[in-house]
mmCIF file of C-alpha atoms in Angstrom:
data_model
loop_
_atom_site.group_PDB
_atom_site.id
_atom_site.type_symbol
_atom_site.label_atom_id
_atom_site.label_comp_id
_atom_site.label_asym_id
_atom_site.label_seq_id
_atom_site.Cartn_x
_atom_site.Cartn_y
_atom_site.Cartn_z
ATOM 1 C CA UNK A 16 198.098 139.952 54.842
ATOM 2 C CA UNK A 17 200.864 141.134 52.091
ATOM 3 C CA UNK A 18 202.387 140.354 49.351
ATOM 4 C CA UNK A 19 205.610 138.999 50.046
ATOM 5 C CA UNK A 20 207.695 137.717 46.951
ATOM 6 C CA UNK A 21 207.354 138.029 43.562
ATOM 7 C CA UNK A 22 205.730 134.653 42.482
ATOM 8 C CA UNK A 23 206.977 134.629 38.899
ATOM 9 C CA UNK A 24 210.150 135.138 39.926
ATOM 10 C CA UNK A 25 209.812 131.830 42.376
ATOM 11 C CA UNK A 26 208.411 129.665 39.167
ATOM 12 C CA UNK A 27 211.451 131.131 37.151
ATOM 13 C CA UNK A 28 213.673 129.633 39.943
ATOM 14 C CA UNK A 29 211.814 126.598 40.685
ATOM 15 C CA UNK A 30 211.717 125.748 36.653
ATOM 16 C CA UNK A 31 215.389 126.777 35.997
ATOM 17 C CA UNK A 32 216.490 124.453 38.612
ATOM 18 C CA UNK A 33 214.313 121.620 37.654
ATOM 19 C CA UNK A 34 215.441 121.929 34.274
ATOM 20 C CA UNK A 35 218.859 121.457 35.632
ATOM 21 C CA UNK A 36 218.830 119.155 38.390
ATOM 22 C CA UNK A 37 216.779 116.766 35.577
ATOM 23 C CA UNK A 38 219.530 117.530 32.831
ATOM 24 C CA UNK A 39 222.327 116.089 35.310
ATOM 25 C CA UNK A 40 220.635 113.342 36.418
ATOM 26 C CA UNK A 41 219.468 112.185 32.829
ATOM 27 C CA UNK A 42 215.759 112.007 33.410
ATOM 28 C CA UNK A 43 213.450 113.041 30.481
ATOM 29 C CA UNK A 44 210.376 111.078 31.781
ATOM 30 C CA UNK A 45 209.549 112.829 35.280
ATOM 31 C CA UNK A 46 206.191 111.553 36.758
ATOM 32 C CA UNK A 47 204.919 114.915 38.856
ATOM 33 C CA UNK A 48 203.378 114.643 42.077
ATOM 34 C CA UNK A 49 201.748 117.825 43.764
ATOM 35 C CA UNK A 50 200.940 117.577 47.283
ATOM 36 C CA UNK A 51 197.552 119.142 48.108
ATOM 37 C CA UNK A 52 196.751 121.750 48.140
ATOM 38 C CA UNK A 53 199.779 124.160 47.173
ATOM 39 C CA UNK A 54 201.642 121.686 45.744
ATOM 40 C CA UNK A 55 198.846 120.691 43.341
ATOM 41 C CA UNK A 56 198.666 124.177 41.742
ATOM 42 C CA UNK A 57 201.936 124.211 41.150
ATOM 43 C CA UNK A 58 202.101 121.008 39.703
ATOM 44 C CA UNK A 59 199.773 122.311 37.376
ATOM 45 C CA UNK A 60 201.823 125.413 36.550
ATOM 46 C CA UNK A 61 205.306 123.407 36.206
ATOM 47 C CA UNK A 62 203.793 120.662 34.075
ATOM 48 C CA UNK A 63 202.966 123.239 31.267
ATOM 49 C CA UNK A 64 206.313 125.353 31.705
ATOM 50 C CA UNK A 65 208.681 121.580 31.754
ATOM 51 C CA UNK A 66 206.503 120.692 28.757
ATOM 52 C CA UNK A 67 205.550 117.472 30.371
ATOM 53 C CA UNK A 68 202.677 115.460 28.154
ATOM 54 C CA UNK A 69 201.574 113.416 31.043
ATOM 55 C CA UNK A 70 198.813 114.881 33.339
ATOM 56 C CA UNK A 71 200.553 114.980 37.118
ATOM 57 C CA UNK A 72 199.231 113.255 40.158
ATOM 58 C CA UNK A 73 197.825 114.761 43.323
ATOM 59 C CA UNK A 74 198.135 113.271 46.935
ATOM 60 C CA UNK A 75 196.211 114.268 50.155
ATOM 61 C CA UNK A 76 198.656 112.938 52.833
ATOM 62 C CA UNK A 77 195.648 113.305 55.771
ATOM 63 C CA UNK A 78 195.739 109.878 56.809
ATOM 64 C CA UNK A 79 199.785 109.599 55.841
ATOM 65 C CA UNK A 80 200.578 112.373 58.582
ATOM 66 C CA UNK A 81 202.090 111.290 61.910
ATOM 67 C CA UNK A 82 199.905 114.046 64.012
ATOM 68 C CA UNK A 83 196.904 112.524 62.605
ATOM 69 C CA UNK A 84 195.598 110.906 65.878
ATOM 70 C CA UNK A 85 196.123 114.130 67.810
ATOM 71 C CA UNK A 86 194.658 116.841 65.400
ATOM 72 C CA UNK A 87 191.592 114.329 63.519
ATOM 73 C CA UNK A 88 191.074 114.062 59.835
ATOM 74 C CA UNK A 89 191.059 117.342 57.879
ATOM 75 C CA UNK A 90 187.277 118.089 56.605
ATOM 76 C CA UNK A 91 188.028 118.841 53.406
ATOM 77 C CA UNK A 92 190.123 115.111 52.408
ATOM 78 C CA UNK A 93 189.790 114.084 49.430
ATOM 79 C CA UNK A 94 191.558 110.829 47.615
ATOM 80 C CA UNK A 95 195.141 110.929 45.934
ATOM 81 C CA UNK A 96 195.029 110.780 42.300
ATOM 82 C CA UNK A 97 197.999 109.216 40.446
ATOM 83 C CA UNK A 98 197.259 108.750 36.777
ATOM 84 C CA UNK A 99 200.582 106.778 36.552
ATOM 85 C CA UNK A 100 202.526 103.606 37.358
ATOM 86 C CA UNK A 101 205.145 105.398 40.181
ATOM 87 C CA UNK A 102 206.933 101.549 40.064
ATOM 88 C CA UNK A 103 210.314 102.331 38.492
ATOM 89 C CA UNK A 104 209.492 106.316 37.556
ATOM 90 C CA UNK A 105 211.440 109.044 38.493
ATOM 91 C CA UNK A 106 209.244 111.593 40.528
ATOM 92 C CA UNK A 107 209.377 115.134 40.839
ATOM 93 C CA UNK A 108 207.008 115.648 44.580
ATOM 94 C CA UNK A 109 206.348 119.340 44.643
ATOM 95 C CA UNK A 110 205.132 121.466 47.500
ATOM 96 C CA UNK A 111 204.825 124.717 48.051
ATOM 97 C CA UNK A 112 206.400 125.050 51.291
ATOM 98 C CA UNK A 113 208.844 123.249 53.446
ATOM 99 C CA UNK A 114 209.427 123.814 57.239
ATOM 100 C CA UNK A 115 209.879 120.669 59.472
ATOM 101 C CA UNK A 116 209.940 118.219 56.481
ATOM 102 C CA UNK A 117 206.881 115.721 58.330
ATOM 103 C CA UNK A 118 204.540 116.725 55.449
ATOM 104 C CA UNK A 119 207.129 115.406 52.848
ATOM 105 C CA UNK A 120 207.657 112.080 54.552
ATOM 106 C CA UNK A 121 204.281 111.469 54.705
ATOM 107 C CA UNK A 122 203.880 112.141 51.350
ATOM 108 C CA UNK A 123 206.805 109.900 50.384
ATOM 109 C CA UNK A 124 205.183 107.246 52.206
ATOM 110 C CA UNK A 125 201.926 107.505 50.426
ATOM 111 C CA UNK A 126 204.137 107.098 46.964
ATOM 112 C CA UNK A 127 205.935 103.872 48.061
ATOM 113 C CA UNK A 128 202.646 102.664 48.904
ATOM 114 C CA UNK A 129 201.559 102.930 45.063
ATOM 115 C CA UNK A 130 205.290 101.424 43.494
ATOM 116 C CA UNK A 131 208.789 101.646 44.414
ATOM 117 C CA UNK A 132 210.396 104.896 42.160
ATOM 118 C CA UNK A 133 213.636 104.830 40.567
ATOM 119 C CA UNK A 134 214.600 108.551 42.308
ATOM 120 C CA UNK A 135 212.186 111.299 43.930
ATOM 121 C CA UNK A 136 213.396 115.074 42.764
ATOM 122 C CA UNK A 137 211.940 117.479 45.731
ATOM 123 C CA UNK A 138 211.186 120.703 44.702
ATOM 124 C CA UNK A 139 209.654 123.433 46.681
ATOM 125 C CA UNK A 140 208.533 126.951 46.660
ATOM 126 C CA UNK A 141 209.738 128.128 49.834
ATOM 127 C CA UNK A 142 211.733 127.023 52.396
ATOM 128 C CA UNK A 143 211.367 128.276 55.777
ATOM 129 C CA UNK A 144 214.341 125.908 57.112
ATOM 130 C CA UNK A 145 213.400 124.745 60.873
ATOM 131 C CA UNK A 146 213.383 120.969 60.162
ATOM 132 C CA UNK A 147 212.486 118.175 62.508
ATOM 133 C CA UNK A 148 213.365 115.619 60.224
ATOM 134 C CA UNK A 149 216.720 115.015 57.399
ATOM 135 C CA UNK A 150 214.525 116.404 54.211
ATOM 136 C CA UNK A 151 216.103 118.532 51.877
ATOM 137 C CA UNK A 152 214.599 119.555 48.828
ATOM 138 C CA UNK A 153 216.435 119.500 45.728
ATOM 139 C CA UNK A 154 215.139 122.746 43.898
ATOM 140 C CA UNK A 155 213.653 125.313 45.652
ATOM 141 C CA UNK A 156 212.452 128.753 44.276
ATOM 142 C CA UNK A 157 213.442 130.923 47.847
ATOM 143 C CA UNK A 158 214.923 130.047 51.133
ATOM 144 C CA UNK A 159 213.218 132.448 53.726
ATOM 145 C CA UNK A 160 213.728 133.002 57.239
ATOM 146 C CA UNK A 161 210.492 134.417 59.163
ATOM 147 C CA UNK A 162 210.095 135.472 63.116
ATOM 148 C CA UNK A 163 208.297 132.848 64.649
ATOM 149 C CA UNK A 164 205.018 135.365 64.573
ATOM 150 C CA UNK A 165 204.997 135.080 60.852
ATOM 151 C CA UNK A 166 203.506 132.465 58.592
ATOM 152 C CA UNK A 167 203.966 132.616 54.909
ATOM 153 C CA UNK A 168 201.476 130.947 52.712
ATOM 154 C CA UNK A 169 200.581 130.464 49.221
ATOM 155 C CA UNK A 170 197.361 131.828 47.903
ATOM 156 C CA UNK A 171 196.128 130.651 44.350
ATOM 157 C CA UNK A 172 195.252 129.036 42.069
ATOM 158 C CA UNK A 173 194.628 131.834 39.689
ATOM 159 C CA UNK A 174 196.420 134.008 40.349
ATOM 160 C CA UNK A 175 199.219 132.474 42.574
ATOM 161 C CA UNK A 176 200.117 134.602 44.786
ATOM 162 C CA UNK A 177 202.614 134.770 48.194
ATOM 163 C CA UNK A 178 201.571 136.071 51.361
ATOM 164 C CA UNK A 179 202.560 136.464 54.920
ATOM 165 C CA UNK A 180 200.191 136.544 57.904
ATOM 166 C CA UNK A 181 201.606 138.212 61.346
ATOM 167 C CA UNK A 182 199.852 135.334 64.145
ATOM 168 C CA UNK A 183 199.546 136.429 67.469
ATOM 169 C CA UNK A 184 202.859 137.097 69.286
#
């Protein structure tokens, strides 16, 4: 594995367009969402550079995702944690990276199971394109094209770090 991208260069991106993309729509009262386990760290890292005073929330989408019956329960699940009313809120759902967009509906799903928000702001790290399904983020920090041999991942949480992994060709 190398590095691949400068990470503070991504969180520059990813908070410069969050800044914006909340100044147009007139939101100053974003509930933040991280999806495990990426998303989560930089949930953490976004809520301190946006300032936010209210601690973010953190969903495991395990039994949310629509290949759950074929590939089992991840060993390592672990409960959502929203410290907030999402009925009404507008939420930024962050995740590290985006490919086929399944992982974001599923997480979107668990959401509207807690409340009904006002607007959902999608920001992402990376996005690797490919999708199976009409999810676009919002903000992202990089759009990347790989080969199909190469898998890009984020390493953290301290430091945060990009890498790519070659698979097997």
């Amino acid at each position: 594995m190398t590095a691949l991208l400068d990470i503070n260069q991504l969180l520059d991106e990813l908070e410069n367009g969050l800044r914006r993309i909340l100044a147009e729509r007139g939101v100053d009262n974003p509930a933040l969402i991280g999806i495990r386990t990426g998303g989560v760290w930089l949930a953490d890292v976004m809520s301190k550079r946006l300032g936010l005073a209210e601690p973010y929330g953190e969903l495991d989408i395990s039994f949310y995702r629509d290949d759950f019956s074929r590939i089992g329960l991840n060993p390592r699940v672990a409960p959502s944690s929203l410290p907030f009313d999402t009925e009404g809120r507008d939420i930024i759902l962050i995740d590290d990276v985006i490919m086929s967009g399944r992982t974001i509906r599923a997480a979107m799903n668990e959401i509207f199971d807690y409340g009904r928000p006002a607007s959902i702001i999608l920001a992402t790290l990376i996005d690797l394109g490919a999708r199976e399904l009409p999810v676009q983020p919002d903000v992202t920090g990089k759009a990347l094209a790989l080969d199909a041999h190469q898998r890009v991942k984020l390493r953290g949480p301290d430091p945060l770090r990009i890498e790519f992994q070659e698979t097997g060709q």
